[in-house]
Short mmCIF file of C-alpha atoms in Angstrom, two decimals:
data_model
loop_
_atom_site.label_atom_id
_atom_site.label_comp_id
_atom_site.label_asym_id
_atom_site.label_seq_id
_atom_site.Cartn_x
_atom_site.Cartn_y
_atom_site.Cartn_z
CA MET A 1 11.80 9.00 -17.38
CA ALA A 2 13.84 8.91 -14.21
CA ALA A 3 14.48 5.21 -13.97
CA SER A 4 17.90 5.98 -12.52
CA ILE A 5 16.38 6.75 -9.11
CA PRO A 6 15.81 3.53 -7.10
CA PRO A 7 12.21 2.72 -6.02
CA ALA A 8 13.01 3.02 -2.31
CA THR A 9 14.36 6.52 -2.91
CA VAL A 10 11.25 7.44 -4.93
CA GLY A 11 9.13 6.27 -2.01
CA ARG A 12 11.04 8.58 0.33
CA LEU A 13 10.81 11.50 -2.11
CA VAL A 14 7.02 11.04 -2.03
CA THR A 15 7.20 11.21 1.77
CA TYR A 16 9.41 14.32 1.70
CA LEU A 17 6.92 16.02 -0.61
CA ARG A 18 4.13 15.25 1.87
CA VAL A 19 6.19 16.65 4.75
CA VAL A 20 7.19 19.73 2.72
CA ASP A 21 3.52 20.36 1.88
CA GLU A 22 2.72 20.14 5.60
CA PHE A 23 5.44 22.71 6.39
CA ALA A 24 4.21 24.97 3.57
CA ALA A 25 0.62 24.74 4.87
CA VAL A 26 1.65 26.26 8.21
CA GLY A 27 3.80 28.97 6.63
CA VAL A 28 7.27 27.55 7.27
CA GLU A 29 9.74 28.94 4.68
CA ARG A 30 12.96 27.07 5.40
CA VAL A 31 13.61 23.58 6.76
CA SER A 32 16.75 21.71 7.73
CA SER A 33 17.56 18.12 6.79
CA ASP A 34 17.18 17.32 10.51
CA GLU A 35 13.61 18.64 10.53
CA LEU A 36 12.76 16.88 7.27
CA GLY A 37 14.23 13.60 8.50
CA GLU A 38 12.45 13.82 11.84
CA ARG A 39 9.07 14.37 10.19
CA ALA A 40 9.68 11.79 7.45
CA GLY A 41 10.86 9.11 9.85
CA THR A 42 14.41 8.92 8.52
CA SER A 43 17.84 10.44 9.22
CA ALA A 44 19.16 13.84 8.16
CA PHE A 45 21.94 11.98 6.36
CA GLN A 46 19.41 9.98 4.35
CA VAL A 47 17.49 13.17 3.49
CA ARG A 48 20.64 14.87 2.18
CA LYS A 49 21.64 11.78 0.23
CA ASP A 50 18.16 11.35 -1.32
CA LEU A 51 17.81 15.01 -2.25
CA ALA A 52 21.29 14.97 -3.81
CA THR A 53 19.91 12.25 -6.15
CA CYS A 54 17.50 14.89 -7.48
CA GLY A 55 20.00 17.65 -8.08
CA ARG A 56 21.92 20.13 -5.96
CA PHE A 57 19.38 21.24 -3.35
CA GLY A 58 20.04 23.37 -0.36
CA THR A 59 22.99 25.14 1.16
CA ARG A 60 25.08 23.62 3.91
CA GLY A 61 24.13 25.20 7.21
CA SER A 62 21.04 27.05 6.07
CA GLY A 63 18.80 24.19 4.99
CA TYR A 64 16.27 24.15 2.19
CA THR A 65 13.78 26.72 0.96
CA VAL A 66 10.37 25.06 1.31
CA ALA A 67 8.94 26.54 -1.90
CA THR A 68 11.95 25.49 -3.99
CA LEU A 69 12.04 22.03 -2.47
CA GLU A 70 8.36 21.51 -3.18
CA ARG A 71 8.74 22.69 -6.78
CA GLU A 72 11.79 20.50 -7.43
CA LEU A 73 10.30 17.41 -5.77
CA ARG A 74 7.17 17.83 -7.88
CA ARG A 75 9.27 18.20 -11.01
CA VAL A 76 11.32 15.07 -10.28
CA LEU A 77 8.20 13.05 -9.40
CA GLY A 78 6.35 14.02 -12.60
CA LEU A 79 3.75 16.07 -10.74
CA THR A 80 3.94 19.16 -12.94
CA ARG A 81 0.89 18.07 -14.91
CA SER A 82 -2.53 16.65 -14.10
CA TRP A 83 -2.97 12.87 -14.55
CA PRO A 84 -6.40 11.52 -15.56
CA VAL A 85 -7.16 8.28 -13.66
CA ALA A 86 -9.77 5.57 -14.24
CA ILE A 87 -11.35 3.27 -11.66
CA VAL A 88 -11.95 -0.29 -12.84
CA GLY A 89 -14.23 -2.23 -10.50
CA MET A 90 -17.01 -0.34 -8.74
CA GLY A 91 -17.43 -2.47 -5.61
CA ARG A 92 -17.09 -0.90 -2.16
CA ILE A 93 -13.45 0.11 -2.62
CA GLY A 94 -14.05 1.56 -6.09
CA GLN A 95 -17.06 3.49 -4.79
CA ALA A 96 -15.05 4.81 -1.83
CA LEU A 97 -12.32 6.00 -4.22
CA ALA A 98 -14.91 7.72 -6.44
CA ASP A 99 -16.04 9.68 -3.37
CA TYR A 100 -12.54 10.41 -2.09
CA PRO A 101 -12.36 14.17 -1.59
CA ASN A 102 -8.87 15.08 -2.71
CA PHE A 103 -6.42 13.13 -4.83
CA GLY A 104 -3.28 15.07 -4.08
CA ARG A 105 -4.64 18.49 -4.95
CA GLN A 106 -5.09 18.62 -8.72
CA ASP A 107 -2.40 16.08 -9.56
CA PHE A 108 -4.88 13.27 -10.22
CA VAL A 109 -8.32 13.69 -11.76
CA LEU A 110 -10.84 10.85 -11.76
CA SER A 111 -11.87 10.54 -15.40
CA GLY A 112 -13.69 7.22 -15.79
CA ALA A 113 -15.40 4.46 -13.79
CA PHE A 114 -15.94 0.95 -15.16
CA ASP A 115 -17.61 -2.30 -14.21
CA VAL A 116 -19.10 -5.33 -15.99
CA ASP A 117 -22.15 -5.67 -13.72
CA PRO A 118 -25.30 -4.56 -15.63
CA ALA A 119 -26.76 -3.39 -12.29
CA LYS A 120 -23.90 -0.89 -11.89
CA VAL A 121 -23.32 0.27 -15.48
CA GLY A 122 -25.23 3.53 -16.04
CA MET A 123 -25.29 4.44 -12.33
CA ARG A 124 -23.30 7.34 -10.90
CA ALA A 125 -20.37 7.10 -8.49
CA GLY A 126 -19.33 10.47 -7.12
CA SER A 127 -19.07 12.70 -10.17
CA LEU A 128 -18.58 9.76 -12.55
CA LEU A 129 -20.95 7.78 -14.73
CA ILE A 130 -20.16 4.06 -14.47
CA ARG A 131 -19.54 2.62 -17.92
CA HIS A 132 -19.10 -0.92 -19.17
CA LEU A 133 -15.55 -2.22 -19.36
CA ASP A 134 -16.10 -2.64 -23.12
CA ASP A 135 -16.09 1.18 -23.37
CA LEU A 136 -12.65 1.42 -21.77
CA PRO A 137 -10.63 1.98 -24.99
CA ASP A 138 -12.90 4.86 -26.07
CA VAL A 139 -12.81 6.60 -22.69
CA VAL A 140 -9.05 6.10 -22.30
CA ARG A 141 -8.50 7.69 -25.71
CA GLU A 142 -10.96 10.52 -25.09
CA HIS A 143 -9.52 11.55 -21.70
CA GLY A 144 -5.88 10.57 -22.26
CA ILE A 145 -6.02 8.21 -19.28
CA GLU A 146 -2.63 6.70 -18.38
CA MET A 147 -3.31 5.36 -14.88
CA ALA A 148 -6.03 3.28 -13.27
CA PHE A 149 -7.15 1.98 -9.91
CA LEU A 150 -7.69 -1.75 -10.24
CA THR A 151 -10.40 -2.52 -7.68
CA VAL A 152 -11.86 -5.77 -8.99
CA PRO A 153 -11.97 -9.12 -7.13
CA ALA A 154 -8.70 -11.06 -7.09
CA ASP A 155 -9.85 -13.61 -9.67
CA ALA A 156 -10.75 -10.86 -12.15
CA ALA A 157 -7.59 -8.78 -11.67
CA GLN A 158 -5.39 -10.27 -14.40
CA ASP A 159 -8.11 -10.00 -17.08
CA ALA A 160 -8.94 -6.43 -16.08
CA ALA A 161 -5.23 -5.55 -16.15
CA LYS A 162 -5.00 -7.02 -19.65
CA ALA A 163 -7.95 -4.89 -20.80
CA LEU A 164 -6.36 -1.76 -19.32
CA VAL A 165 -2.98 -2.42 -20.90
CA GLY A 166 -4.70 -3.19 -24.21
CA ALA A 167 -6.44 0.20 -24.01
CA GLY A 168 -3.08 1.92 -23.52
CA VAL A 169 -3.01 2.43 -19.74
CA ARG A 170 0.56 2.19 -18.48
CA GLY A 171 0.23 2.59 -14.71
CA LEU A 172 -1.90 0.34 -12.49
CA LEU A 173 -2.61 0.78 -8.81
CA ASN A 174 -3.72 -2.72 -7.86
CA PHE A 175 -5.99 -3.13 -4.83
CA ALA A 176 -6.76 -6.80 -5.52
CA PRO A 177 -4.93 -9.37 -3.40
CA ALA A 178 -3.47 -10.96 -6.52
CA VAL A 179 -0.12 -10.85 -8.29
CA ILE A 180 -0.70 -9.45 -11.77
CA HIS A 181 1.58 -9.60 -14.77
CA VAL A 182 2.08 -6.78 -17.25
CA PRO A 183 4.38 -6.25 -20.22
CA ALA A 184 7.57 -4.17 -20.04
CA GLY A 185 6.84 -0.44 -19.98
CA VAL A 186 3.74 -0.88 -17.80
CA PHE A 187 4.06 -0.21 -14.07
CA VAL A 188 2.12 -1.75 -11.18
CA GLU A 189 1.95 -0.40 -7.63
CA SER A 190 0.14 -2.52 -5.08
CA VAL A 191 -2.18 -1.20 -2.41
CA ASP A 192 -2.36 -4.46 -0.59
CA PHE A 193 -4.02 -4.18 2.78
CA VAL A 194 -4.21 -7.93 3.37
CA GLY A 195 -0.47 -8.04 2.66
CA GLY A 196 -0.06 -5.11 5.07
CA LEU A 197 -1.82 -7.07 7.81
CA GLN A 198 0.38 -10.07 7.06
CA ARG A 199 3.54 -7.95 7.36
CA LEU A 200 2.24 -6.62 10.70
CA ALA A 201 1.54 -10.19 11.84
CA PHE A 202 5.16 -11.00 11.06
CA ALA A 203 6.40 -7.95 12.99
CA LEU A 204 4.25 -8.78 16.02
CA GLY A 205 4.44 -12.53 16.08
CA GLY A 206 6.44 -14.05 13.26
CA ARG A 207 9.02 -16.63 14.12
CA PRO A 208 12.59 -16.70 12.86
CA ALA A 209 14.07 -19.41 10.69
CA SER A 210 13.40 -22.94 11.76
CA THR A 211 16.51 -24.67 12.94
CA VAL A 212 15.69 -27.99 11.34
CA GLY A 213 15.41 -28.59 7.64
CA ILE A 214 12.11 -29.60 6.14
CA ASP A 215 10.98 -31.29 3.01
CA GLY A 216 14.07 -33.37 2.29
CA MET B 1 9.92 -11.97 16.76
CA ALA B 2 11.67 -12.48 13.48
CA ALA B 3 13.29 -9.09 13.17
CA SER B 4 16.28 -10.76 11.52
CA ILE B 5 14.41 -11.03 8.19
CA PRO B 6 14.62 -7.74 6.22
CA PRO B 7 11.32 -5.99 5.37
CA ALA B 8 11.80 -6.44 1.61
CA THR B 9 12.17 -10.19 2.14
CA VAL B 10 9.06 -10.27 4.35
CA GLY B 11 7.17 -8.51 1.55
CA ARG B 12 8.25 -11.23 -0.90
CA LEU B 13 7.38 -14.02 1.57
CA VAL B 14 3.86 -12.55 1.71
CA THR B 15 3.75 -12.69 -2.10
CA TYR B 16 5.05 -16.29 -2.15
CA LEU B 17 2.32 -17.30 0.31
CA ARG B 18 -0.29 -15.77 -2.00
CA VAL B 19 1.15 -17.63 -5.00
CA VAL B 20 1.38 -20.89 -3.03
CA ASP B 21 -2.27 -20.50 -1.96
CA GLU B 22 -3.19 -20.03 -5.63
CA PHE B 23 -1.31 -23.22 -6.60
CA ALA B 24 -2.96 -25.12 -3.71
CA ALA B 25 -6.41 -23.90 -4.79
CA VAL B 26 -6.02 -25.58 -8.18
CA GLY B 27 -4.59 -28.80 -6.74
CA VAL B 28 -0.90 -28.35 -7.57
CA GLU B 29 1.23 -30.39 -5.13
CA ARG B 30 4.79 -29.45 -6.04
CA VAL B 31 6.28 -26.25 -7.44
CA SER B 32 9.75 -25.30 -8.61
CA SER B 33 11.55 -22.07 -7.71
CA ASP B 34 11.21 -21.15 -11.41
CA GLU B 35 7.41 -21.45 -11.21
CA LEU B 36 7.26 -19.58 -7.91
CA GLY B 37 9.49 -16.80 -9.23
CA GLU B 38 7.52 -16.47 -12.45
CA ARG B 39 4.22 -16.12 -10.61
CA ALA B 40 5.65 -13.85 -7.92
CA GLY B 41 7.39 -11.56 -10.38
CA THR B 42 10.93 -12.35 -9.26
CA SER B 43 13.76 -14.72 -10.15
CA ALA B 44 14.18 -18.37 -9.18
CA PHE B 45 17.46 -17.36 -7.55
CA GLN B 46 15.67 -14.77 -5.40
CA VAL B 47 13.02 -17.34 -4.42
CA ARG B 48 15.66 -19.84 -3.29
CA LYS B 49 17.57 -17.15 -1.40
CA ASP B 50 14.43 -15.82 0.34
CA LEU B 51 13.15 -19.26 1.31
CA ALA B 52 16.58 -20.18 2.65
CA THR B 53 16.13 -17.24 5.06
CA CYS B 54 13.20 -19.16 6.55
CA GLY B 55 14.89 -22.50 6.98
CA ARG B 56 15.95 -25.34 4.76
CA PHE B 57 13.07 -25.70 2.30
CA GLY B 58 12.95 -27.88 -0.74
CA THR B 59 15.23 -30.36 -2.44
CA ARG B 60 17.49 -29.43 -5.31
CA GLY B 61 15.96 -30.65 -8.53
CA SER B 62 12.55 -31.62 -7.19
CA GLY B 63 11.21 -28.27 -5.99
CA TYR B 64 8.96 -27.61 -3.04
CA THR B 65 5.93 -29.41 -1.66
CA VAL B 66 3.08 -26.89 -1.81
CA ALA B 67 1.49 -27.96 1.49
CA THR B 68 4.78 -27.81 3.40
CA LEU B 69 5.72 -24.49 1.88
CA GLU B 70 2.37 -23.00 2.80
CA ARG B 71 2.62 -24.28 6.37
CA GLU B 72 6.17 -23.02 6.85
CA LEU B 73 5.49 -19.61 5.27
CA ARG B 74 2.49 -19.20 7.56
CA ARG B 75 4.59 -20.16 10.56
CA VAL B 76 7.36 -17.71 9.69
CA LEU B 77 4.87 -14.91 9.00
CA GLY B 78 3.03 -15.38 12.30
CA LEU B 79 -0.16 -16.61 10.61
CA THR B 80 -0.68 -19.66 12.81
CA ARG B 81 -3.22 -17.81 14.93
CA SER B 82 -6.16 -15.49 14.33
CA TRP B 83 -5.53 -11.75 14.80
CA PRO B 84 -8.38 -9.52 15.99
CA VAL B 85 -8.33 -6.17 14.13
CA ALA B 86 -10.05 -2.85 14.86
CA ILE B 87 -11.09 -0.18 12.36
CA VAL B 88 -10.61 3.40 13.57
CA GLY B 89 -12.40 5.91 11.34
CA MET B 90 -15.71 4.90 9.77
CA GLY B 91 -15.70 7.07 6.65
CA ARG B 92 -16.01 5.52 3.20
CA ILE B 93 -12.78 3.53 3.44
CA GLY B 94 -13.54 2.26 6.96
CA GLN B 95 -17.05 1.26 5.84
CA ALA B 96 -15.65 -0.54 2.78
CA LEU B 97 -13.22 -2.47 5.00
CA ALA B 98 -16.03 -3.41 7.39
CA ASP B 99 -17.84 -4.97 4.42
CA TYR B 100 -14.76 -6.62 2.93
CA PRO B 101 -15.65 -10.28 2.44
CA ASN B 102 -12.49 -12.11 3.37
CA PHE B 103 -9.46 -10.94 5.31
CA GLY B 104 -7.01 -13.64 4.35
CA ARG B 105 -9.20 -16.58 5.31
CA GLN B 106 -9.48 -16.60 9.10
CA ASP B 107 -6.15 -14.93 9.79
CA PHE B 108 -7.70 -11.54 10.60
CA VAL B 109 -11.04 -11.02 12.33
CA LEU B 110 -12.68 -7.61 12.47
CA SER B 111 -13.37 -7.06 16.16
CA GLY B 112 -14.17 -3.39 16.64
CA ALA B 113 -15.17 -0.22 14.73
CA PHE B 114 -14.65 3.28 16.11
CA ASP B 115 -15.43 6.87 15.26
CA VAL B 116 -15.91 10.16 17.11
CA ASP B 117 -18.87 11.38 15.01
CA PRO B 118 -22.09 11.14 17.11
CA ALA B 119 -24.00 10.48 13.85
CA LYS B 120 -21.98 7.29 13.32
CA VAL B 121 -21.55 5.96 16.87
CA GLY B 122 -24.23 3.35 17.55
CA MET B 123 -24.74 2.53 13.86
CA ARG B 124 -23.72 -0.78 12.34
CA ALA B 125 -20.98 -1.34 9.75
CA GLY B 126 -21.00 -4.85 8.33
CA SER B 127 -21.18 -7.09 11.38
CA LEU B 128 -19.77 -4.44 13.70
CA LEU B 129 -21.36 -1.90 16.02
CA ILE B 130 -19.60 1.46 15.70
CA ARG B 131 -18.41 2.63 19.10
CA HIS B 132 -16.95 5.90 20.30
CA LEU B 133 -13.16 6.17 20.27
CA ASP B 134 -13.35 6.66 24.07
CA ASP B 135 -14.38 2.99 24.33
CA LEU B 136 -11.24 1.84 22.54
CA PRO B 137 -9.26 0.70 25.63
CA ASP B 138 -12.17 -1.46 26.85
CA VAL B 139 -12.76 -3.11 23.48
CA VAL B 140 -9.04 -3.67 22.86
CA ARG B 141 -8.75 -5.39 26.24
CA GLU B 142 -11.92 -7.42 25.78
CA HIS B 143 -11.01 -8.77 22.32
CA GLY B 144 -7.23 -8.84 22.65
CA ILE B 145 -6.87 -6.49 19.69
CA GLU B 146 -3.27 -5.95 18.58
CA MET B 147 -3.76 -4.43 15.11
CA ALA B 148 -5.90 -1.66 13.65
CA PHE B 149 -6.81 -0.08 10.36
CA LEU B 150 -6.29 3.66 10.70
CA THR B 151 -8.82 5.17 8.31
CA VAL B 152 -9.26 8.68 9.69
CA PRO B 153 -8.55 11.96 7.82
CA ALA B 154 -4.88 12.92 7.57
CA ASP B 155 -5.12 15.66 10.19
CA ALA B 156 -6.60 13.24 12.74
CA ALA B 157 -4.17 10.38 12.09
CA GLN B 158 -1.50 11.18 14.68
CA ASP B 159 -4.02 11.64 17.51
CA ALA B 160 -5.86 8.45 16.59
CA ALA B 161 -2.54 6.57 16.45
CA LYS B 162 -1.72 7.89 19.91
CA ALA B 163 -5.06 6.63 21.25
CA LEU B 164 -4.47 3.21 19.70
CA VAL B 165 -0.96 2.89 21.07
CA GLY B 166 -2.21 4.06 24.47
CA ALA B 167 -4.80 1.29 24.40
CA GLY B 168 -2.08 -1.29 23.71
CA VAL B 169 -2.39 -1.75 19.94
CA ARG B 170 1.04 -2.48 18.47
CA GLY B 171 0.39 -2.74 14.72
CA LEU B 172 -1.18 0.04 12.62
CA LEU B 173 -2.19 -0.15 8.98
CA ASN B 174 -2.35 3.53 8.10
CA PHE B 175 -4.60 4.58 5.20
CA ALA B 176 -4.29 8.31 5.92
CA PRO B 177 -1.96 10.30 3.67
CA ALA B 178 0.07 11.41 6.68
CA VAL B 179 3.36 10.37 8.24
CA ILE B 180 2.63 9.16 11.78
CA HIS B 181 5.04 8.62 14.64
CA VAL B 182 4.89 5.75 17.10
CA PRO B 183 7.12 4.57 19.93
CA ALA B 184 9.59 1.69 19.57
CA GLY B 185 7.87 -1.69 19.57
CA VAL B 186 4.89 -0.39 17.59
CA PHE B 187 4.79 -1.07 13.84
CA VAL B 188 3.19 0.96 11.07
CA GLU B 189 2.45 -0.24 7.54
CA SER B 190 1.14 2.32 5.08
CA VAL B 191 -1.61 1.72 2.56
CA ASP B 192 -1.00 4.91 0.74
CA PHE B 193 -2.89 5.13 -2.53
CA VAL B 194 -2.07 8.78 -3.16
CA GLY B 195 1.59 7.87 -2.68
CA GLY B 196 1.03 4.95 -5.06
CA LEU B 197 -0.29 7.33 -7.71
CA GLN B 198 2.70 9.60 -7.15
CA ARG B 199 5.13 6.71 -7.60
CA LEU B 200 3.32 5.81 -10.84
CA ALA B 201 3.56 9.43 -11.98
CA PHE B 202 7.29 9.21 -11.43
CA ALA B 203 7.54 5.95 -13.38
CA LEU B 204 5.52 7.36 -16.29
CA GLY B 205 6.72 10.92 -16.41
CA GLY B 206 9.22 11.82 -13.73
CA ARG B 207 12.34 13.63 -14.79
CA PRO B 208 15.87 12.78 -13.76
CA ALA B 209 18.14 14.98 -11.74
CA SER B 210 18.36 18.57 -12.78
CA THR B 211 21.72 19.44 -14.22
CA VAL B 212 21.95 22.84 -12.60
CA GLY B 213 22.11 23.49 -8.90
CA ILE B 214 19.34 25.37 -7.17
CA ASP B 215 18.93 27.25 -3.98
CA GLY B 216 22.47 28.44 -3.41
#
């Protein structure tokens, strides 16, 4: 576990890995912190500081070797193995995920699809057979699933999360516009597009603090 | 503009609004900072500090009035009007968004769908007619669109963002796993599910800093 790296830094490491992959794809062999920062939308200083968190990368004045940087970022991020992932909730978003062409190369492998709707159970979604949520513990055990997309309606999200945690899944990527609660040792990332729109609304038209007190 | 509120605080205000809406839906009239913090996954202290950023809410010892809190959070977040939103890229994710039942009540109204694929242009997606990306400036002007979902493939994201910004759109919700660059005054939020999986991989299996230096 690398809990000593703050979440904001982890988020930037993920971005650096994406940028490094883009450089590698076009045959670039060395990059500077300036180039990395420019492409990642941050400063060269921040890049050097973040990468120092991961170990002693690079040589002053000659930048970073792309191949080494990619390998070390993948190691720090836990991307040196393949992670089986389940989809819970086969509505439009779940279906779109099942058809998604490429989950970060071979890092993530869709390994189960679940719903409670009898009309969906038994149907196929992409390469997956949709199974009933009751089968979750068996499939999780069989495939060693540790992560899941949670793509159920908001009012079903907490119960579905409970079922996943009960089956041993420790990482949830929650697409439902709901705040879900999990025990210690289980991690939730939110893919919250309504929240994203709301943050944009704030950026474009939000108003600063009221100058008068309210409510007492 | 309310640029004086830090992004992390804005993110929590969005969560508080969701929690407050949930309390309102079940008829709760007053909530304490303890209850808000518990439901939002943060501390009562953080709740009080964040809400103080927005003005003088609440009364010590008697909590917050749900209706007032909702109204003031909506005001601060810029959710006192309806925002027309376009979808650019009508693949599986764009189609799923077009069919999404409820974008935060009436805060966001889907007002345009765009693609460059002749097989898609002219088809319907939910209530929308898919138009060619060339028509973007006209539709943006006609509907007063200021925000867009960017749901194109990663290698098309920067060009599509450029077209949107050129048409006057100032807020982009980027679903593509690509870092995009926009001029000052334009805002990008990322809905990055591959990045979300990578952050979970780090939480579940990432390794801390290497103890030996690399690369020089």
